[in-house]
Short mmCIF file of C-alpha atoms in Angstrom, two decimals:
data_model
loop_
_atom_site.label_atom_id
_atom_site.label_comp_id
_atom_site.label_asym_id
_atom_site.label_seq_id
_atom_site.Cartn_x
_atom_site.Cartn_y
_atom_site.Cartn_z
CA ASP A 1 3.32 26.80 -8.06
CA ALA A 2 2.05 24.08 -5.70
CA GLY A 3 1.05 21.78 -8.52
CA VAL A 4 -2.23 19.89 -8.67
CA ILE A 5 -3.66 19.49 -5.18
CA GLN A 6 -5.90 16.60 -4.20
CA SER A 7 -7.70 15.89 -0.97
CA PRO A 8 -7.98 13.74 0.95
CA ARG A 9 -4.83 11.72 0.28
CA HIS A 10 -6.37 8.64 1.85
CA GLU A 11 -10.00 7.75 2.38
CA VAL A 12 -11.38 4.66 4.08
CA THR A 13 -15.12 4.25 4.06
CA GLU A 14 -17.78 1.60 4.40
CA MET A 15 -19.79 0.24 1.54
CA GLY A 16 -22.84 2.36 0.85
CA GLN A 17 -21.35 5.61 2.06
CA GLU A 18 -20.89 8.69 -0.09
CA VAL A 19 -17.33 9.64 -0.98
CA THR A 20 -16.21 13.01 -2.33
CA LEU A 21 -12.75 13.53 -3.77
CA ARG A 22 -11.47 17.03 -4.38
CA CYS A 23 -9.03 18.60 -6.80
CA LYS A 24 -7.48 22.01 -7.31
CA PRO A 25 -5.80 22.27 -10.72
CA ILE A 26 -2.76 24.37 -11.55
CA SER A 27 -3.73 28.00 -11.99
CA GLY A 28 -4.15 28.94 -15.64
CA HIS A 29 -4.73 25.39 -16.85
CA ASN A 30 -7.97 25.03 -18.78
CA SER A 31 -8.32 21.24 -18.87
CA LEU A 32 -8.91 18.92 -15.94
CA PHE A 33 -8.94 15.14 -15.91
CA TRP A 34 -10.01 12.47 -13.43
CA TYR A 35 -8.28 9.08 -13.67
CA ARG A 36 -8.56 5.86 -11.72
CA GLN A 37 -5.61 3.50 -11.29
CA THR A 38 -6.09 -0.22 -10.71
CA MET A 39 -3.73 -3.14 -11.12
CA MET A 40 -5.90 -4.76 -13.77
CA ARG A 41 -6.70 -1.75 -15.93
CA GLY A 42 -3.87 0.68 -15.23
CA LEU A 43 -4.80 4.35 -15.55
CA GLU A 44 -8.33 4.81 -16.83
CA LEU A 45 -9.72 8.19 -17.82
CA LEU A 46 -13.04 8.73 -16.08
CA ILE A 47 -13.96 12.22 -17.27
CA TYR A 48 -12.37 15.41 -18.48
CA PHE A 49 -13.36 19.04 -18.50
CA ASN A 50 -12.30 21.88 -20.74
CA ASN A 51 -12.96 25.42 -19.50
CA ASN A 52 -15.10 23.89 -16.72
CA VAL A 53 -17.35 22.07 -19.19
CA PRO A 54 -17.47 18.24 -19.21
CA ILE A 55 -16.22 17.09 -22.60
CA ASP A 56 -16.06 13.32 -22.31
CA ASP A 57 -17.51 11.27 -19.47
CA SER A 58 -17.58 7.96 -21.31
CA GLY A 59 -15.14 6.48 -18.80
CA MET A 60 -17.40 7.04 -15.80
CA PRO A 61 -18.20 3.49 -14.74
CA GLU A 62 -21.85 3.98 -13.80
CA ASP A 63 -24.39 6.37 -12.42
CA ARG A 64 -22.93 6.07 -8.95
CA PHE A 65 -20.09 8.29 -10.15
CA SER A 66 -20.50 12.01 -10.79
CA ALA A 67 -18.07 14.87 -11.32
CA LYS A 68 -18.42 18.61 -11.22
CA MET A 69 -16.25 21.60 -11.95
CA PRO A 70 -18.06 24.67 -10.62
CA ASN A 71 -15.13 26.98 -11.38
CA ALA A 72 -11.66 26.97 -12.88
CA SER A 73 -9.96 26.21 -9.58
CA PHE A 74 -11.99 23.34 -8.16
CA SER A 75 -13.43 19.99 -9.12
CA THR A 76 -15.06 17.11 -7.27
CA LEU A 77 -15.57 13.44 -8.01
CA LYS A 78 -18.37 11.87 -6.03
CA ILE A 79 -19.25 8.22 -5.57
CA GLN A 80 -22.65 7.47 -4.09
CA PRO A 81 -23.14 4.79 -2.91
CA SER A 82 -19.58 3.45 -2.74
CA GLU A 83 -18.79 -0.24 -3.28
CA PRO A 84 -15.68 -2.31 -2.48
CA ARG A 85 -14.84 -2.55 -6.20
CA ASP A 86 -14.38 1.24 -6.23
CA SER A 87 -11.22 0.81 -4.16
CA ALA A 88 -8.40 2.32 -6.22
CA VAL A 89 -6.15 5.35 -6.47
CA TYR A 90 -7.89 8.31 -8.05
CA PHE A 91 -5.78 10.93 -9.79
CA CYS A 92 -6.66 14.40 -10.89
CA ALA A 93 -4.59 16.04 -13.62
CA SER A 94 -4.60 19.41 -15.35
CA SER A 95 -3.10 20.72 -18.55
CA GLY A 96 -2.91 24.09 -20.18
CA PHE A 97 0.05 24.20 -22.50
CA GLY A 98 0.27 20.67 -23.83
CA PHE A 99 1.74 18.91 -20.82
CA ARG A 100 -0.39 17.06 -18.32
CA TYR A 101 0.41 17.41 -14.63
CA PHE A 102 -0.94 14.88 -12.18
CA GLY A 103 -1.79 15.34 -8.55
CA PRO A 104 -0.50 12.91 -5.90
CA GLY A 105 -3.72 10.91 -5.93
CA THR A 106 -6.33 9.84 -3.39
CA ARG A 107 -6.16 6.24 -2.24
CA LEU A 108 -9.74 5.09 -1.66
CA THR A 109 -10.54 1.95 0.28
CA VAL A 110 -14.14 0.83 0.54
CA THR A 111 -14.74 -1.93 3.07
CA ASP B 1 -10.73 -3.61 -24.51
CA GLN B 2 -7.17 -2.62 -23.62
CA GLN B 3 -5.98 -0.49 -26.54
CA VAL B 4 -2.55 0.10 -24.99
CA LYS B 5 -0.80 -2.92 -23.52
CA GLN B 6 2.27 -3.31 -21.40
CA ASN B 7 2.69 -7.05 -21.14
CA SER B 8 5.51 -7.04 -18.60
CA PRO B 9 4.23 -6.06 -15.16
CA SER B 10 7.75 -5.91 -13.79
CA LEU B 11 11.38 -5.76 -14.88
CA SER B 12 14.65 -5.91 -12.93
CA VAL B 13 17.89 -4.55 -14.38
CA GLN B 14 21.39 -4.21 -13.03
CA GLU B 15 22.61 -0.67 -12.44
CA GLY B 16 24.57 0.63 -15.43
CA ARG B 17 22.91 -1.73 -17.90
CA ILE B 18 20.19 -0.92 -20.42
CA SER B 19 16.52 -1.04 -19.42
CA ILE B 20 14.03 -1.72 -22.20
CA LEU B 21 10.33 -1.26 -21.55
CA ASN B 22 7.83 -2.32 -24.17
CA CYS B 23 4.37 -1.18 -25.17
CA ASP B 24 1.93 -2.35 -27.84
CA TYR B 25 -1.17 -0.60 -29.13
CA THR B 26 -4.09 -1.74 -31.21
CA ASN B 27 -5.73 1.50 -32.37
CA SER B 28 -4.20 2.57 -35.70
CA MET B 29 -5.62 6.07 -35.20
CA PHE B 30 -3.11 6.77 -32.43
CA ASP B 31 -0.36 9.04 -33.66
CA TYR B 32 1.15 10.47 -30.51
CA PHE B 33 2.79 8.43 -27.79
CA LEU B 34 4.11 9.28 -24.35
CA TRP B 35 5.89 7.68 -21.44
CA TYR B 36 5.17 8.64 -17.86
CA LYS B 37 7.12 7.70 -14.76
CA LYS B 38 5.50 7.19 -11.37
CA TYR B 39 7.08 6.99 -7.94
CA PRO B 40 5.13 5.59 -4.95
CA ALA B 41 2.66 8.02 -3.38
CA GLU B 42 3.13 10.48 -6.25
CA GLY B 43 1.28 11.16 -9.47
CA PRO B 44 2.74 10.17 -12.85
CA THR B 45 5.16 12.66 -14.40
CA PHE B 46 5.83 13.12 -18.09
CA LEU B 47 9.08 11.59 -19.32
CA ILE B 48 9.31 11.60 -23.11
CA SER B 49 7.05 11.54 -26.16
CA ILE B 50 7.11 10.75 -29.86
CA SER B 51 4.83 11.51 -32.77
CA SER B 52 4.14 9.07 -35.55
CA ILE B 53 6.15 11.09 -38.06
CA LYS B 54 9.31 9.98 -36.26
CA ASP B 55 10.65 6.58 -35.33
CA LYS B 56 13.01 7.71 -32.59
CA ASN B 57 13.22 10.45 -30.01
CA GLU B 58 16.09 10.90 -27.59
CA ASP B 59 16.39 12.90 -24.40
CA GLY B 60 19.54 12.29 -22.42
CA ARG B 61 19.55 8.72 -21.11
CA PHE B 62 16.03 8.10 -22.43
CA THR B 63 15.16 7.08 -25.98
CA VAL B 64 11.76 6.11 -27.31
CA PHE B 65 11.49 4.00 -30.47
CA LEU B 66 8.30 3.68 -32.50
CA ASN B 67 7.55 0.87 -34.96
CA LYS B 68 4.29 1.87 -36.60
CA SER B 69 3.92 -1.24 -38.73
CA ALA B 70 4.17 -3.43 -35.63
CA LYS B 71 2.18 -0.97 -33.49
CA HIS B 72 4.95 -1.17 -30.95
CA LEU B 73 7.01 1.30 -29.00
CA SER B 74 9.80 0.90 -26.52
CA LEU B 75 11.60 3.03 -23.98
CA HIS B 76 15.34 2.55 -23.55
CA ILE B 77 17.16 3.84 -20.49
CA VAL B 78 20.95 3.84 -20.74
CA PRO B 79 22.67 3.61 -18.36
CA SER B 80 20.10 2.59 -15.76
CA GLN B 81 20.40 4.28 -12.37
CA PRO B 82 18.82 3.44 -9.00
CA GLY B 83 16.65 6.57 -9.24
CA ASP B 84 15.03 5.07 -12.34
CA SER B 85 13.24 2.52 -10.17
CA ALA B 86 9.57 3.40 -10.64
CA VAL B 87 6.44 2.38 -12.51
CA TYR B 88 6.46 3.39 -16.17
CA PHE B 89 3.24 3.99 -18.07
CA CYS B 90 2.94 4.08 -21.82
CA ALA B 91 0.16 6.33 -23.21
CA ALA B 92 -1.25 7.06 -26.65
CA SER B 93 -3.58 9.55 -28.29
CA ARG B 94 -4.48 11.22 -31.49
CA PHE B 95 -2.32 14.33 -31.79
CA GLY B 96 -4.16 17.36 -30.45
CA ASN B 97 -6.72 15.21 -28.71
CA GLU B 98 -6.74 15.60 -24.95
CA LYS B 99 -7.81 12.00 -24.37
CA LEU B 100 -4.81 9.85 -23.43
CA THR B 101 -5.14 6.07 -23.24
CA PHE B 102 -2.74 4.51 -20.76
CA GLY B 103 -1.32 1.04 -20.39
CA THR B 104 -1.25 -0.92 -17.14
CA GLY B 105 2.33 0.03 -16.30
CA THR B 106 5.65 -1.77 -15.83
CA ARG B 107 7.44 -1.68 -12.49
CA LEU B 108 11.17 -1.20 -13.14
CA THR B 109 13.62 -2.09 -10.38
CA ILE B 110 17.27 -1.15 -10.76
CA ILE B 111 19.55 -3.41 -8.77
CA PRO B 112 22.63 -1.66 -7.36
#
């Protein structure tokens, strides 16, 4: 299995632009998580889905952030409009049998 | 409000010696604790866990200790090896709950 796949691995964009991060979970896993890593706050859970349904989005910082999971093999995290304070590493993770597997992350830089 | 705290951002240890990483939590409802290890440009990977019914769990060179009264856990690595150099995250949850709360991480450097 290829593990959790995220794209792009790096994204540099200007303030105000829309950013879309993508994730393909491990096949057969029924839960998917989006995390953000910063130096100050460590790994923060933004949102998680179970069987494609959003269960808890209380970590989504504000309305500029949105996430979708249209099917069991794909999810997106969108930021519109992006701001410099959104610069961080964004991880997607999936779990199906108790263990959580993380993707390699997308490093987002907003200038 | 940081419910899981790792107060040491970094730690350096000589190869072959013991590495001790610490973690404190504030939420008394947490009853399941995990450690993750993260190399640069990779996602975190699961290392070891412990439930609140135990005070120690061992897996090879890695041992996690839990002190519920102090709301404190620690990860011991013995002996430390260069490949252990990474960022270590402590995480906590209520058992069976998918929501993990992570700390800010401790960067461990093993000196050859």
